[in-house]
GROMACS .gro file of C-alpha atoms in nm:
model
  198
    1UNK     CA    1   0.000   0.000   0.000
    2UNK     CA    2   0.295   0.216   0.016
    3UNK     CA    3   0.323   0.289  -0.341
    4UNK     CA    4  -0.092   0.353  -0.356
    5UNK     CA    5  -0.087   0.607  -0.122
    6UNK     CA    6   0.251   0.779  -0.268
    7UNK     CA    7   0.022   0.765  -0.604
    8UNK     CA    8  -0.127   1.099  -0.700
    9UNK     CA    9  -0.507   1.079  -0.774
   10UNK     CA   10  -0.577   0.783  -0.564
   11UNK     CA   11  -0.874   0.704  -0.375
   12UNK     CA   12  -0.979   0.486  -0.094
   13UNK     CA   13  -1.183   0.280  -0.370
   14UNK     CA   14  -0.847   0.273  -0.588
   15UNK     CA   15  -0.681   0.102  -0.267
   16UNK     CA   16  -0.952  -0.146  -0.201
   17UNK     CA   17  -0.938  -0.255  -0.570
   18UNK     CA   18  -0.563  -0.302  -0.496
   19UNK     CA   19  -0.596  -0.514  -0.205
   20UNK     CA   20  -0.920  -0.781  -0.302
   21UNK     CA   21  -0.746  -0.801  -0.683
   22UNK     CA   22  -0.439  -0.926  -0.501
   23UNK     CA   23  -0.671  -1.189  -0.273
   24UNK     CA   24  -0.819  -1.348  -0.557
   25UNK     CA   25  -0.473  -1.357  -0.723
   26UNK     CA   26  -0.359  -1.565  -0.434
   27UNK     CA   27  -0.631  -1.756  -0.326
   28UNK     CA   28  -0.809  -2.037  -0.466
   29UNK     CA   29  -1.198  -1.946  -0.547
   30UNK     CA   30  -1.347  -2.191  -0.289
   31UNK     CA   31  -1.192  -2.011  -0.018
   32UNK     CA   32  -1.353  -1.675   0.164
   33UNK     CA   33  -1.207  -1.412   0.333
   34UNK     CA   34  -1.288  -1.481   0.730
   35UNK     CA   35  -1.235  -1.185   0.858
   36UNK     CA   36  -1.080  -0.799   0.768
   37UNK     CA   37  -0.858  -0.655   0.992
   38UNK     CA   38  -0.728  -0.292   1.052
   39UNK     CA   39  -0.551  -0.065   1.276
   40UNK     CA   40  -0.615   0.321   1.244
   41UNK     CA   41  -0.706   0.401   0.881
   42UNK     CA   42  -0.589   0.058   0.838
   43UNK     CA   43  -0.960  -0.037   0.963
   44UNK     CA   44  -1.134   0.163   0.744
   45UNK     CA   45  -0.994   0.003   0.457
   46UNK     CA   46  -1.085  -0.347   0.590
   47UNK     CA   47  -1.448  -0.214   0.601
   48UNK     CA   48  -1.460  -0.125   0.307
   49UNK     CA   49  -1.268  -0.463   0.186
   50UNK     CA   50  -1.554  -0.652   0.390
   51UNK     CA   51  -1.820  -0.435   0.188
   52UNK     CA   52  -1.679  -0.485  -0.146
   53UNK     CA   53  -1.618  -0.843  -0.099
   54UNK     CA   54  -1.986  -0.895   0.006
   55UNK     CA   55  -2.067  -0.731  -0.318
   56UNK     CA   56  -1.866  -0.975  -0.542
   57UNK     CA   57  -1.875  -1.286  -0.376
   58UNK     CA   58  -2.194  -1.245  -0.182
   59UNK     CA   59  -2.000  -1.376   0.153
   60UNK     CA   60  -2.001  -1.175   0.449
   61UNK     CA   61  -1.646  -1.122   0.601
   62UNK     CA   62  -1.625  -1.015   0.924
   63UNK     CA   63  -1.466  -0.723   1.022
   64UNK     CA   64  -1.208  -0.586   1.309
   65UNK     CA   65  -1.078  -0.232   1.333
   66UNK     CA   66  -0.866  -0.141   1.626
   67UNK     CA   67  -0.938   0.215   1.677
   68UNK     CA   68  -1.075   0.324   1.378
   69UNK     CA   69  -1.170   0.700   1.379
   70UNK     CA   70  -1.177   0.992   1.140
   71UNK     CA   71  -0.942   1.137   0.922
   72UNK     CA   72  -0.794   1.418   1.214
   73UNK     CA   73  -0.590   1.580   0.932
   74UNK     CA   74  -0.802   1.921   0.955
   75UNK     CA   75  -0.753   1.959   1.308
   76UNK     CA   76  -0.386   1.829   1.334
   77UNK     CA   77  -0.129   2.139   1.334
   78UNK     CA   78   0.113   2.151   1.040
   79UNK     CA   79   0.419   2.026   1.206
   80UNK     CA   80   0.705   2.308   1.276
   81UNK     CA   81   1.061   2.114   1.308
   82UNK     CA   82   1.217   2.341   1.540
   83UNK     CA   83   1.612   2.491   1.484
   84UNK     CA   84   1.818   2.289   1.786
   85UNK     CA   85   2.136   2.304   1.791
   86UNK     CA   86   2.280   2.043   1.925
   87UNK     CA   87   1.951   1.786   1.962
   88UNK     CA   88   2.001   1.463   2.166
   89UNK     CA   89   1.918   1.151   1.972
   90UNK     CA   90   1.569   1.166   2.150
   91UNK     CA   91   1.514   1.499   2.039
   92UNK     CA   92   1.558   1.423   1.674
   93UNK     CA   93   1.361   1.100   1.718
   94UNK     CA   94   1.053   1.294   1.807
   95UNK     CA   95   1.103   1.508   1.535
   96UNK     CA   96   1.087   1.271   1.287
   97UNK     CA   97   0.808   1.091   1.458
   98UNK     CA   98   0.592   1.410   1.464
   99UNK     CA   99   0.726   1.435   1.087
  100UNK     CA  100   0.636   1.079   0.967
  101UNK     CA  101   0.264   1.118   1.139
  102UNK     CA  102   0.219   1.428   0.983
  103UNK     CA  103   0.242   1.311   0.657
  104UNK     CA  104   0.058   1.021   0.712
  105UNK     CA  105  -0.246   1.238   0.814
  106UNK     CA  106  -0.196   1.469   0.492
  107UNK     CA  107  -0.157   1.080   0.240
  108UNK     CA  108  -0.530   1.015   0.424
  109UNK     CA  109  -0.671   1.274   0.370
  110UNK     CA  110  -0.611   1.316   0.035
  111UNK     CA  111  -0.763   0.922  -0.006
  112UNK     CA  112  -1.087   1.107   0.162
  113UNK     CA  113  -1.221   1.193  -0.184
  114UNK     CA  114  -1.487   0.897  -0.177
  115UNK     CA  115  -1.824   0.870  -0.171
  116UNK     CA  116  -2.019   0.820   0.183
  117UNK     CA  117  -1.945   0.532   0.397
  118UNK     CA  118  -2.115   0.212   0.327
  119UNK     CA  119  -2.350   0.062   0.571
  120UNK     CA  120  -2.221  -0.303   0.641
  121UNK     CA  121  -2.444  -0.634   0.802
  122UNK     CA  122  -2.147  -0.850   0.907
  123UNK     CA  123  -2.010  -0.845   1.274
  124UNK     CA  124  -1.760  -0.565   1.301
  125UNK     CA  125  -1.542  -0.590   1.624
  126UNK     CA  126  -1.377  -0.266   1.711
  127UNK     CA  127  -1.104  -0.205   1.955
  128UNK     CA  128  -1.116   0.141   2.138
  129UNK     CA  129  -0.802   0.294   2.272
  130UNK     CA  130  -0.906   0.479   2.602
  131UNK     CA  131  -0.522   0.647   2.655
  132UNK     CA  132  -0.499   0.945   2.460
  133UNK     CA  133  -0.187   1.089   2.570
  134UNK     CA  134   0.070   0.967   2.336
  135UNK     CA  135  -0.167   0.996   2.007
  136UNK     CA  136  -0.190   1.374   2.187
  137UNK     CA  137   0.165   1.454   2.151
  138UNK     CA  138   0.227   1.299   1.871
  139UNK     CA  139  -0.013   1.430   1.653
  140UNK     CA  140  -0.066   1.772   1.823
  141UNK     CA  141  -0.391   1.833   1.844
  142UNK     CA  142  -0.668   1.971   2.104
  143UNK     CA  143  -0.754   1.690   2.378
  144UNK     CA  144  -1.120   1.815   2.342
  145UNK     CA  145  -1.176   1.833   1.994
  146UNK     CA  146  -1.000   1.532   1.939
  147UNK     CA  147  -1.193   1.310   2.192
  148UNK     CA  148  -1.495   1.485   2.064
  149UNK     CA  149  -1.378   1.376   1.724
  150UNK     CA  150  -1.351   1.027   1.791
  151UNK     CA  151  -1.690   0.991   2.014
  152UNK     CA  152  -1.853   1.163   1.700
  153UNK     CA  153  -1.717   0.870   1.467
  154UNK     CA  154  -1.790   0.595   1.677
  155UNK     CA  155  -2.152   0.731   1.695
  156UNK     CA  156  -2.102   0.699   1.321
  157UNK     CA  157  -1.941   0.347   1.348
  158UNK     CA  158  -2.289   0.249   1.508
  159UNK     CA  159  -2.497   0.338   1.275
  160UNK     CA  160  -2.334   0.208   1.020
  161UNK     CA  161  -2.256  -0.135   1.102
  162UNK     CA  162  -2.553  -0.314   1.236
  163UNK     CA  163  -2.347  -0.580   1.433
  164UNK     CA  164  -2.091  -0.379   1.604
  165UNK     CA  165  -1.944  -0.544   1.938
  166UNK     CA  166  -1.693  -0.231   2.104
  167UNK     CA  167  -1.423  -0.341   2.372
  168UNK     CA  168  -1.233  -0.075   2.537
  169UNK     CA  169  -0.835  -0.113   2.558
  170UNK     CA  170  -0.631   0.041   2.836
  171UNK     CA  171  -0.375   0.168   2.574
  172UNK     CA  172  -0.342   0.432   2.362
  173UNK     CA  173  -0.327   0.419   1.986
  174UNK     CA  174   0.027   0.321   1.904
  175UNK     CA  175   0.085   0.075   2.228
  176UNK     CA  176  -0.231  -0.084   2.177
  177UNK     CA  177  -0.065  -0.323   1.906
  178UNK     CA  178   0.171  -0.397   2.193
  179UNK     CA  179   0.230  -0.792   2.242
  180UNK     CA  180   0.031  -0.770   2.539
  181UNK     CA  181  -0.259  -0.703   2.382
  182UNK     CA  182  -0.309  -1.006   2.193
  183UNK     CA  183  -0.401  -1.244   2.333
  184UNK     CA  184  -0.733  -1.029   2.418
  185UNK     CA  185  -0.786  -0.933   2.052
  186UNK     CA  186  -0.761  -1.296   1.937
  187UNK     CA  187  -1.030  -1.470   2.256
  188UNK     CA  188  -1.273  -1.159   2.079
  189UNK     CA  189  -1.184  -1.310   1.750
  190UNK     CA  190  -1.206  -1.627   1.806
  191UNK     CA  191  -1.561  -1.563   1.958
  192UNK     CA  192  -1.720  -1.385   1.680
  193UNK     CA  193  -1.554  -1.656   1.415
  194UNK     CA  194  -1.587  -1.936   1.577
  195UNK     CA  195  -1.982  -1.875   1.695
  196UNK     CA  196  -2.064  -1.832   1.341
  197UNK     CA  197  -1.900  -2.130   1.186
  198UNK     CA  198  -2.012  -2.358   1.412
   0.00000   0.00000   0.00000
């Protein structure tokens, strides 16, 4: 996905196409697609996978997003790099953190040129990140307009996908994909998958 979202003129539909062309490249046509799964924007794109893979195939997928939200790009601030002299190794690695996430924001919005969200009847599972402090810094934005932000799209989430379980996460949105976590995400997995295949 690298190269699709370094590709001018791209949309989220372009990267969708990508992604389900190169599934039924690779898999055999008796086999489905279980389950989508997504972190960040990453989870919006497995919706819409599940969604377009209904459409052709006529199987529902289901779907898990770990902390799924909005495109925050309009009320992120343009990041200033700062004139240190001298900068400790830390210093410069937060710079070019703040950097990269910055124009990872900027690559998704410009893929926000689509039209609405789809509404979705397969089980979505979605992972909420309740620490905000690190996402905060990292991205630079207003604690209030940001958690607003995200309660706002959730609300959306809802009414969108019919069958939506949510499980909180004592993380924030980076450590949330922490080892630690896992085992969690896969028991809520397993539950959803394995209660509808048996």
């Amino acid at each position: 996905s690298y190269i699709l979202f370094n590709e001018k003129e791209q949309s989220n539909q372009d990267v969708v196409k990508f992604y389900l062309d190169y599934f039924e490249a690779c898999m055999l046509p008796s086999v489905n697609v279980e389950m989508f799964i997504g972190h960040s924007f990453g989870g919006e794109l497995a919706y819409r996978c599940a969604v377009r893979w209904h459409e052709k195939t006529g199987y529902t997928s289901k779907v898990c997003m770990l902390d799924t939200y909005a495109n925050v790009a309009d009320i992120a601030q343009d990041i200033h790099v700062p004139e240190i002299a001298d900068m400790t190794p830390e210093e410069v690695s937060d710079i070019e953190e703040f950097k990269e996430w910055n124009h990872h924001l900027r690559q998704m919005q410009v893929l926000k040129d689509d039209h609405g969200m789809p509404v979705y009847d397969g089980d979505v599972l979605y992972f909420k990140a309740k620490d905000l402090s690190l996402q905060l810094k990292t991205i630079r934005i207003n604690e209030n307009e940001f958690t607003k932000k995200k309660q706002d799209n959730l609300n959306r989430w809802k009414s969108l996908a019919h069958h939506i379980s949510i499980y909180p996460v004592m993380a924030d949105h980076f450590t949330m994909l922490d080892e630690r976590f896992c085992n969690d995400y896969v028991e809520k997995i397993n539950d959803i998958v394995l209660l509808h295949n048996s």
